[in-house]
């Protein structure tokens, strides 16, 4: 029997209308790059409101339509986190377009490859990256209009100024016919193997993801919050926060091109930020600044309720340090481009206190699936594995905001049919326990297989980062004639820290791991290469050190 309920489509215009009507006065604060009296670059604060941003977003929608952009066409952004980028988030889907957020940290050739693959028709580009315009004009024939966000010192031929352009158009007054399953957003995967693949988010998946992201046991976003997404808006929609905050009316704070600890700490204090989100390296920088300020006798006063950490595993030592030194709670979240991204959040059950040992152990796991996301583990033979907290398997996911295919049908092998149900193979290796806590052990390609058994590089890295001399650790597999692969730990030491001996590190790790898990060798480097989305580039490390191993240099 069919229900008697209405079938109302879930559309991004709902977010725009709520922001415009209910939260018109709520503030949106952005740091923009300016110059001081001496001409040096400094962060300046720009203030606006949801009312103004929604109005300008609807001008953008009208301007795009007037430029001949049809529903379904892709509109790219190459932009930092700011109110103008938010206008694109709201405005492009409002005229039926697809917002394609391009990663600004990629090489210009990769940017062109992605723009060409997506067949983007319009590009909104931050003035900071204007140097890339000639390459795009020459190499991306689908782009028929380039618009610059922010002032340009010298006008560029054939390029519009965003503020002037949108103000030439009245706000759009009627939304076009949009289906909830139509594409609204587009993101490319990090592409650590082969060419990047694109996922397109629908209006429906965006609304459901926003609804599910806000509750207390997810990201904890409400109208009384001030939210600073440090995670870039070009990376999986800044974990959906621009949409979630606009839907619920939370004040949004954007750090623009700034991500250093002192600027972030000051911004959090000035704007009374209650929720913030970023990758572990960002929190390491913030922690150093909070420590410095406290030692200098002028600690920051931060009303932070939740620091969401994700994108790669948050070491337990980092979670402990924030709590024990500053009484701040890090909450780990896991997800990926293909999962919109919110998959799990590590919120503790009521019987486990945050500051307890068990609390830290659980907080260092990736957490429990948010409602309607399902997770399972698969063996190499395609069998479902137990949720016993010990058995490692390939993590597969299913849900209303999980990708069911890639743009243009690439990467089909990542999508599985299990008993007639569609599942997405995440490529992560994980355990699940009886309470639903998921614990990432590795990317499938980063896992170390020694003597036929798996060693989790993530676990070793987290443990090593708790050593007093170690700032960063990346553990990689090295070919081994006897065991197939053995772990090598690459370390960056804390400034001024003495180099720990092999024996000292082995002794430090020994109580926590089986003997055969312990790294065979340690290498100290100045810096670990980091990719465009803030993750360690283990492939580069493997290349760097495999030559050493092949050449017979003793790294043991
Ligand atoms: P991306 O699509 O670039 O966001 O990358 C997604 C991948 O990042 C996931 O498949 C995981 O391997 C990794 N990742 C994201 N969040 C976490 C986390 N909290 N802990 C460990 N790995 C994570």
PDB file of N, CA and C in Angstrom, residues 324-407:
ATOM      1  N   UNK A 324      43.902  17.654  27.431  1.00  0.00           N
ATOM      2  CA  UNK A 324      44.630  17.781  28.702  1.00  0.00           C
ATOM      3  C   UNK A 324      45.246  19.172  28.865  1.00  0.00           C
ATOM      4  N   UNK A 325      45.649  19.794  27.771  1.00  0.00           N
ATOM      5  CA  UNK A 325      46.321  21.106  27.899  1.00  0.00           C
ATOM      6  C   UNK A 325      45.353  22.276  27.734  1.00  0.00           C
ATOM      7  N   UNK A 326      44.218  22.043  27.018  1.00  0.00           N
ATOM      8  CA  UNK A 326      43.338  23.200  26.732  1.00  0.00           C
ATOM      9  C   UNK A 326      41.855  22.911  26.946  1.00  0.00           C
ATOM     10  N   UNK A 327      41.535  21.710  27.441  1.00  0.00           N
ATOM     11  CA  UNK A 327      40.133  21.318  27.674  1.00  0.00           C
ATOM     12  C   UNK A 327      39.280  21.497  26.416  1.00  0.00           C
ATOM     13  N   UNK A 328      39.878  21.196  25.272  1.00  0.00           N
ATOM     14  CA  UNK A 328      39.122  21.275  24.016  1.00  0.00           C
ATOM     15  C   UNK A 328      38.930  19.864  23.456  1.00  0.00           C
ATOM     16  N   UNK A 329      37.718  19.621  22.937  1.00  0.00           N
ATOM     17  CA  UNK A 329      37.379  18.278  22.465  1.00  0.00           C
ATOM     18  C   UNK A 329      37.507  18.170  20.947  1.00  0.00           C
ATOM     19  N   UNK A 330      38.373  17.264  20.505  1.00  0.00           N
ATOM     20  CA  UNK A 330      38.428  16.947  19.077  1.00  0.00           C
ATOM     21  C   UNK A 330      37.440  15.816  18.829  1.00  0.00           C
ATOM     22  N   UNK A 331      36.631  15.937  17.789  1.00  0.00           N
ATOM     23  CA  UNK A 331      35.742  14.833  17.409  1.00  0.00           C
ATOM     24  C   UNK A 331      36.148  14.387  16.016  1.00  0.00           C
ATOM     25  N   UNK A 332      36.479  13.118  15.903  1.00  0.00           N
ATOM     26  CA  UNK A 332      36.943  12.624  14.609  1.00  0.00           C
ATOM     27  C   UNK A 332      35.765  12.282  13.703  1.00  0.00           C
ATOM     28  N   UNK A 333      35.922  12.599  12.432  1.00  0.00           N
ATOM     29  CA  UNK A 333      34.900  12.217  11.452  1.00  0.00           C
ATOM     30  C   UNK A 333      35.617  11.558  10.286  1.00  0.00           C
ATOM     31  N   UNK A 334      34.939  10.646   9.647  1.00  0.00           N
ATOM     32  CA  UNK A 334      35.513   9.989   8.468  1.00  0.00           C
ATOM     33  C   UNK A 334      34.576  10.166   7.284  1.00  0.00           C
ATOM     34  N   UNK A 335      35.185  10.317   6.134  1.00  0.00           N
ATOM     35  CA  UNK A 335      34.385  10.353   4.914  1.00  0.00           C
ATOM     36  C   UNK A 335      35.296  10.524   3.732  1.00  0.00           C
ATOM     37  N   UNK A 336      34.713  10.633   2.572  1.00  0.00           N
ATOM     38  CA  UNK A 336      35.496  10.806   1.357  1.00  0.00           C
ATOM     39  C   UNK A 336      34.667  11.513   0.292  1.00  0.00           C
ATOM     40  N   UNK A 337      35.338  11.907  -0.777  1.00  0.00           N
ATOM     41  CA  UNK A 337      34.649  12.618  -1.860  1.00  0.00           C
ATOM     42  C   UNK A 337      33.391  11.855  -2.271  1.00  0.00           C
ATOM     43  N   UNK A 338      33.505  10.545  -2.325  1.00  0.00           N
ATOM     44  CA  UNK A 338      32.380   9.725  -2.795  1.00  0.00           C
ATOM     45  C   UNK A 338      31.268   9.616  -1.756  1.00  0.00           C
ATOM     46  N   UNK A 339      31.497  10.108  -0.527  1.00  0.00           N
ATOM     47  CA  UNK A 339      30.460   9.992   0.510  1.00  0.00           C
ATOM     48  C   UNK A 339      29.980  11.380   0.976  1.00  0.00           C
ATOM     49  N   UNK A 340      30.225  12.385   0.178  1.00  0.00           N
ATOM     50  CA  UNK A 340      29.593  13.723   0.323  1.00  0.00           C
ATOM     51  C   UNK A 340      30.188  14.683   1.352  1.00  0.00           C
ATOM     52  N   UNK A 341      30.889  14.473   2.424  1.00  0.00           N
ATOM     53  CA  UNK A 341      31.634  13.279   2.734  1.00  0.00           C
ATOM     54  C   UNK A 341      31.179  12.558   4.005  1.00  0.00           C
ATOM     55  N   UNK A 342      30.209  13.062   4.752  1.00  0.00           N
ATOM     56  CA  UNK A 342      30.060  12.551   6.116  1.00  0.00           C
ATOM     57  C   UNK A 342      29.628  11.074   6.164  1.00  0.00           C
ATOM     58  N   UNK A 343      30.493  10.233   6.738  1.00  0.00           N
ATOM     59  CA  UNK A 343      30.178   8.816   6.895  1.00  0.00           C
ATOM     60  C   UNK A 343      30.045   8.441   8.354  1.00  0.00           C
ATOM     61  N   UNK A 344      31.060   8.808   9.148  1.00  0.00           N
ATOM     62  CA  UNK A 344      31.029   8.475  10.578  1.00  0.00           C
ATOM     63  C   UNK A 344      31.483   9.676  11.402  1.00  0.00           C
ATOM     64  N   UNK A 345      31.060   9.686  12.669  1.00  0.00           N
ATOM     65  CA  UNK A 345      31.569  10.670  13.637  1.00  0.00           C
ATOM     66  C   UNK A 345      31.836   9.919  14.937  1.00  0.00           C
ATOM     67  N   UNK A 346      32.973  10.253  15.549  1.00  0.00           N
ATOM     68  CA  UNK A 346      33.346   9.549  16.774  1.00  0.00           C
ATOM     69  C   UNK A 346      32.785  10.283  17.999  1.00  0.00           C
ATOM     70  N   UNK A 347      31.503  10.075  18.239  1.00  0.00           N
ATOM     71  CA  UNK A 347      30.868  10.649  19.427  1.00  0.00           C
ATOM     72  C   UNK A 347      30.763   9.516  20.450  1.00  0.00           C
ATOM     73  N   UNK A 348      31.150   9.797  21.679  1.00  0.00           N
ATOM     74  CA  UNK A 348      31.256   8.714  22.658  1.00  0.00           C
ATOM     75  C   UNK A 348      29.893   8.340  23.244  1.00  0.00           C
ATOM     76  N   UNK A 349      29.708   7.048  23.552  1.00  0.00           N
ATOM     77  CA  UNK A 349      28.472   6.654  24.233  1.00  0.00           C
ATOM     78  C   UNK A 349      28.423   7.274  25.632  1.00  0.00           C
ATOM     79  N   UNK A 350      27.222   7.394  26.218  1.00  0.00           N
ATOM     80  CA  UNK A 350      27.104   8.124  27.496  1.00  0.00           C
ATOM     81  C   UNK A 350      27.889   7.496  28.645  1.00  0.00           C
ATOM     82  N   UNK A 351      28.188   6.200  28.562  1.00  0.00           N
ATOM     83  CA  UNK A 351      28.900   5.570  29.675  1.00  0.00           C
ATOM     84  C   UNK A 351      30.420   5.737  29.571  1.00  0.00           C
ATOM     85  N   UNK A 352      30.898   6.440  28.543  1.00  0.00           N
ATOM     86  CA  UNK A 352      32.350   6.605  28.403  1.00  0.00           C
ATOM     87  C   UNK A 352      32.697   8.094  28.501  1.00  0.00           C
ATOM     88  N   UNK A 353      33.505   8.441  29.480  1.00  0.00           N
ATOM     89  CA  UNK A 353      33.879   9.850  29.666  1.00  0.00           C
ATOM     90  C   UNK A 353      34.941  10.259  28.660  1.00  0.00           C
ATOM     91  N   UNK A 354      34.896  11.516  28.199  1.00  0.00           N
ATOM     92  CA  UNK A 354      35.851  11.943  27.161  1.00  0.00           C
ATOM     93  C   UNK A 354      37.304  11.857  27.646  1.00  0.00           C
ATOM     94  N   UNK A 355      37.572  12.270  28.871  1.00  0.00           N
ATOM     95  CA  UNK A 355      38.958  12.318  29.341  1.00  0.00           C
ATOM     96  C   UNK A 355      39.515  10.982  29.822  1.00  0.00           C
ATOM     97  N   UNK A 356      38.705   9.907  29.769  1.00  0.00           N
ATOM     98  CA  UNK A 356      39.190   8.599  30.257  1.00  0.00           C
ATOM     99  C   UNK A 356      40.036   7.921  29.183  1.00  0.00           C
ATOM    100  N   UNK A 357      40.792   6.875  29.595  1.00  0.00           N
ATOM    101  CA  UNK A 357      41.600   6.149  28.609  1.00  0.00           C
ATOM    102  C   UNK A 357      40.718   5.538  27.531  1.00  0.00           C
ATOM    103  N   UNK A 358      39.584   4.940  27.975  1.00  0.00           N
ATOM    104  CA  UNK A 358      38.683   4.333  26.993  1.00  0.00           C
ATOM    105  C   UNK A 358      38.134   5.410  26.050  1.00  0.00           C
ATOM    106  N   UNK A 359      37.848   6.581  26.628  1.00  0.00           N
ATOM    107  CA  UNK A 359      37.344   7.697  25.819  1.00  0.00           C
ATOM    108  C   UNK A 359      38.337   8.095  24.736  1.00  0.00           C
ATOM    109  N   UNK A 360      39.623   8.189  25.116  1.00  0.00           N
ATOM    110  CA  UNK A 360      40.618   8.577  24.101  1.00  0.00           C
ATOM    111  C   UNK A 360      40.756   7.497  23.037  1.00  0.00           C
ATOM    112  N   UNK A 361      40.702   6.221  23.480  1.00  0.00           N
ATOM    113  CA  UNK A 361      40.824   5.130  22.500  1.00  0.00           C
ATOM    114  C   UNK A 361      39.686   5.217  21.490  1.00  0.00           C
ATOM    115  N   UNK A 362      38.453   5.439  21.996  1.00  0.00           N
ATOM    116  CA  UNK A 362      37.306   5.514  21.082  1.00  0.00           C
ATOM    117  C   UNK A 362      37.372   6.769  20.215  1.00  0.00           C
ATOM    118  N   UNK A 363      37.803   7.887  20.826  1.00  0.00           N
ATOM    119  CA  UNK A 363      37.860   9.143  20.064  1.00  0.00           C
ATOM    120  C   UNK A 363      38.881   9.045  18.932  1.00  0.00           C
ATOM    121  N   UNK A 364      39.892   8.190  19.105  1.00  0.00           N
ATOM    122  CA  UNK A 364      40.900   8.043  18.052  1.00  0.00           C
ATOM    123  C   UNK A 364      40.417   7.107  16.944  1.00  0.00           C
ATOM    124  N   UNK A 365      39.263   6.471  17.152  1.00  0.00           N
ATOM    125  CA  UNK A 365      38.665   5.693  16.053  1.00  0.00           C
ATOM    126  C   UNK A 365      37.841   6.652  15.196  1.00  0.00           C
ATOM    127  N   UNK A 366      37.398   6.172  14.048  1.00  0.00           N
ATOM    128  CA  UNK A 366      36.717   7.090  13.129  1.00  0.00           C
ATOM    129  C   UNK A 366      35.252   7.276  13.487  1.00  0.00           C
ATOM    130  N   UNK A 367      34.692   6.363  14.308  1.00  0.00           N
ATOM    131  CA  UNK A 367      33.361   6.607  14.845  1.00  0.00           C
ATOM    132  C   UNK A 367      32.267   5.759  14.232  1.00  0.00           C
ATOM    133  N   UNK A 368      31.044   6.151  14.556  1.00  0.00           N
ATOM    134  CA  UNK A 368      29.855   5.368  14.217  1.00  0.00           C
ATOM    135  C   UNK A 368      29.179   6.013  12.998  1.00  0.00           C
ATOM    136  N   UNK A 369      28.631   5.183  12.128  1.00  0.00           N
ATOM    137  CA  UNK A 369      27.968   5.693  10.917  1.00  0.00           C
ATOM    138  C   UNK A 369      26.823   6.622  11.297  1.00  0.00           C
ATOM    139  N   UNK A 370      26.717   7.735  10.584  1.00  0.00           N
ATOM    140  CA  UNK A 370      25.574   8.631  10.824  1.00  0.00           C
ATOM    141  C   UNK A 370      24.316   7.966  10.247  1.00  0.00           C
ATOM    142  N   UNK A 371      23.131   8.315  10.782  1.00  0.00           N
ATOM    143  CA  UNK A 371      21.916   7.617  10.354  1.00  0.00           C
ATOM    144  C   UNK A 371      21.747   7.581   8.831  1.00  0.00           C
ATOM    145  N   UNK A 372      21.338   6.432   8.382  1.00  0.00           N
ATOM    146  CA  UNK A 372      21.077   6.033   6.977  1.00  0.00           C
ATOM    147  C   UNK A 372      22.333   5.646   6.198  1.00  0.00           C
ATOM    148  N   UNK A 373      23.520   5.840   6.779  1.00  0.00           N
ATOM    149  CA  UNK A 373      24.728   5.312   6.127  1.00  0.00           C
ATOM    150  C   UNK A 373      24.977   3.918   6.698  1.00  0.00           C
ATOM    151  N   UNK A 374      25.183   2.953   5.812  1.00  0.00           N
ATOM    152  CA  UNK A 374      25.479   1.594   6.265  1.00  0.00           C
ATOM    153  C   UNK A 374      26.920   1.256   5.923  1.00  0.00           C
ATOM    154  N   UNK A 375      27.593   0.562   6.826  1.00  0.00           N
ATOM    155  CA  UNK A 375      28.977   0.151   6.604  1.00  0.00           C
ATOM    156  C   UNK A 375      29.099  -1.353   6.799  1.00  0.00           C
ATOM    157  N   UNK A 376      29.914  -1.986   5.991  1.00  0.00           N
ATOM    158  CA  UNK A 376      30.217  -3.412   6.148  1.00  0.00           C
ATOM    159  C   UNK A 376      31.687  -3.626   5.818  1.00  0.00           C
ATOM    160  N   UNK A 377      32.175  -4.828   6.184  1.00  0.00           N
ATOM    161  CA  UNK A 377      33.553  -5.203   5.859  1.00  0.00           C
ATOM    162  C   UNK A 377      33.513  -6.410   4.935  1.00  0.00           C
ATOM    163  N   UNK A 378      34.406  -6.382   3.959  1.00  0.00           N
ATOM    164  CA  UNK A 378      34.422  -7.454   2.977  1.00  0.00           C
ATOM    165  C   UNK A 378      35.797  -8.117   2.974  1.00  0.00           C
ATOM    166  N   UNK A 379      35.818  -9.456   2.870  1.00  0.00           N
ATOM    167  CA  UNK A 379      37.107 -10.162   2.761  1.00  0.00           C
ATOM    168  C   UNK A 379      37.577 -10.107   1.310  1.00  0.00           C
ATOM    169  N   UNK A 380      38.827 -10.538   1.079  1.00  0.00           N
ATOM    170  CA  UNK A 380      39.342 -10.575  -0.298  1.00  0.00           C
ATOM    171  C   UNK A 380      38.487 -11.483  -1.175  1.00  0.00           C
ATOM    172  N   UNK A 381      37.811 -12.466  -0.544  1.00  0.00           N
ATOM    173  CA  UNK A 381      36.968 -13.392  -1.326  1.00  0.00           C
ATOM    174  C   UNK A 381      35.539 -12.879  -1.479  1.00  0.00           C
ATOM    175  N   UNK A 382      35.291 -11.680  -1.009  1.00  0.00           N
ATOM    176  CA  UNK A 382      33.950 -11.127  -1.179  1.00  0.00           C
ATOM    177  C   UNK A 382      32.963 -11.560  -0.111  1.00  0.00           C
ATOM    178  N   UNK A 383      33.455 -12.111   1.006  1.00  0.00           N
ATOM    179  CA  UNK A 383      32.556 -12.514   2.105  1.00  0.00           C
ATOM    180  C   UNK A 383      32.404 -11.358   3.087  1.00  0.00           C
ATOM    181  N   UNK A 384      31.213 -11.231   3.687  1.00  0.00           N
ATOM    182  CA  UNK A 384      31.036 -10.226   4.738  1.00  0.00           C
ATOM    183  C   UNK A 384      31.757 -10.691   6.003  1.00  0.00           C
ATOM    184  N   UNK A 385      32.446  -9.776   6.684  1.00  0.00           N
ATOM    185  CA  UNK A 385      33.262 -10.137   7.849  1.00  0.00           C
ATOM    186  C   UNK A 385      32.575  -9.681   9.140  1.00  0.00           C
ATOM    187  N   UNK A 386      32.936 -10.315  10.286  1.00  0.00           N
ATOM    188  CA  UNK A 386      32.268  -9.969  11.553  1.00  0.00           C
ATOM    189  C   UNK A 386      32.625  -8.566  12.061  1.00  0.00           C
ATOM    190  N   UNK A 387      31.703  -8.019  12.855  1.00  0.00           N
ATOM    191  CA  UNK A 387      31.950  -6.720  13.501  1.00  0.00           C
ATOM    192  C   UNK A 387      32.462  -7.018  14.919  1.00  0.00           C
ATOM    193  N   UNK A 388      33.713  -7.447  15.007  1.00  0.00           N
ATOM    194  CA  UNK A 388      34.240  -7.857  16.310  1.00  0.00           C
ATOM    195  C   UNK A 388      35.339  -6.929  16.807  1.00  0.00           C
ATOM    196  N   UNK A 389      35.568  -5.846  16.074  1.00  0.00           N
ATOM    197  CA  UNK A 389      36.598  -4.897  16.501  1.00  0.00           C
ATOM    198  C   UNK A 389      38.007  -5.381  16.213  1.00  0.00           C
ATOM    199  N   UNK A 390      38.145  -6.586  15.637  1.00  0.00           N
ATOM    200  CA  UNK A 390      39.488  -7.130  15.378  1.00  0.00           C
ATOM    201  C   UNK A 390      39.710  -7.455  13.904  1.00  0.00           C
ATOM    202  N   UNK A 391      38.678  -8.022  13.274  1.00  0.00           N
ATOM    203  CA  UNK A 391      38.864  -8.505  11.904  1.00  0.00           C
ATOM    204  C   UNK A 391      38.916  -7.329  10.932  1.00  0.00           C
ATOM    205  N   UNK A 392      40.031  -7.264  10.175  1.00  0.00           N
ATOM    206  CA  UNK A 392      40.170  -6.173   9.197  1.00  0.00           C
ATOM    207  C   UNK A 392      39.583  -6.595   7.857  1.00  0.00           C
ATOM    208  N   UNK A 393      38.903  -5.690   7.208  1.00  0.00           N
ATOM    209  CA  UNK A 393      38.380  -5.984   5.876  1.00  0.00           C
ATOM    210  C   UNK A 393      38.226  -4.714   5.077  1.00  0.00           C
ATOM    211  N   UNK A 394      37.869  -4.886   3.811  1.00  0.00           N
ATOM    212  CA  UNK A 394      37.626  -3.709   2.952  1.00  0.00           C
ATOM    213  C   UNK A 394      36.330  -3.071   3.382  1.00  0.00           C
ATOM    214  N   UNK A 395      36.389  -1.779   3.641  1.00  0.00           N
ATOM    215  CA  UNK A 395      35.205  -1.069   4.110  1.00  0.00           C
ATOM    216  C   UNK A 395      34.320  -0.739   2.909  1.00  0.00           C
ATOM    217  N   UNK A 396      33.061  -1.171   2.973  1.00  0.00           N
ATOM    218  CA  UNK A 396      32.121  -0.816   1.901  1.00  0.00           C
ATOM    219  C   UNK A 396      30.983  -0.005   2.519  1.00  0.00           C
ATOM    220  N   UNK A 397      30.414   0.893   1.728  1.00  0.00           N
ATOM    221  CA  UNK A 397      29.406   1.814   2.268  1.00  0.00           C
ATOM    222  C   UNK A 397      28.213   1.893   1.324  1.00  0.00           C
ATOM    223  N   UNK A 398      27.079   2.236   1.918  1.00  0.00           N
ATOM    224  CA  UNK A 398      25.842   2.353   1.146  1.00  0.00           C
ATOM    225  C   UNK A 398      24.970   3.399   1.841  1.00  0.00           C
ATOM    226  N   UNK A 399      24.266   4.193   1.079  1.00  0.00           N
ATOM    227  CA  UNK A 399      23.394   5.194   1.705  1.00  0.00           C
ATOM    228  C   UNK A 399      22.919   6.220   0.712  1.00  0.00           C
ATOM    229  N   UNK A 400      21.964   7.081   1.131  1.00  0.00           N
ATOM    230  CA  UNK A 400      21.363   8.028   0.187  1.00  0.00           C
ATOM    231  C   UNK A 400      22.295   9.147  -0.264  1.00  0.00           C
ATOM    232  N   UNK A 401      23.455   9.310   0.389  1.00  0.00           N
ATOM    233  CA  UNK A 401      24.405  10.309  -0.122  1.00  0.00           C
ATOM    234  C   UNK A 401      25.779   9.687  -0.407  1.00  0.00           C
ATOM    235  N   UNK A 402      25.725   8.380  -0.748  1.00  0.00           N
ATOM    236  CA  UNK A 402      26.968   7.691  -1.154  1.00  0.00           C
ATOM    237  C   UNK A 402      26.906   7.518  -2.681  1.00  0.00           C
ATOM    238  N   UNK A 403      28.051   7.768  -3.353  1.00  0.00           N
ATOM    239  CA  UNK A 403      28.054   7.686  -4.819  1.00  0.00           C
ATOM    240  C   UNK A 403      27.694   6.284  -5.287  1.00  0.00           C
ATOM    241  N   UNK A 404      26.881   6.241  -6.341  1.00  0.00           N
ATOM    242  CA  UNK A 404      26.515   4.956  -6.947  1.00  0.00           C
ATOM    243  C   UNK A 404      27.234   4.732  -8.260  1.00  0.00           C
ATOM    244  N   UNK A 405      27.940   5.750  -8.734  1.00  0.00           N
ATOM    245  CA  UNK A 405      28.770   5.620  -9.947  1.00  0.00           C
ATOM    246  C   UNK A 405      29.611   6.889 -10.042  1.00  0.00           C
ATOM    247  N   UNK A 406      30.589   6.852 -10.948  1.00  0.00           N
ATOM    248  CA  UNK A 406      31.366   8.062 -11.228  1.00  0.00           C
ATOM    249  C   UNK A 406      30.848   8.699 -12.510  1.00  0.00           C
ATOM    250  N   UNK A 407      31.124  10.009 -12.633  1.00  0.00           N
ATOM    251  CA  UNK A 407      30.812  10.766 -13.858  1.00  0.00           C
ATOM    252  C   UNK A 407      31.449  10.056 -15.057  1.00  0.00           C
TER     253      UNK A 407
END
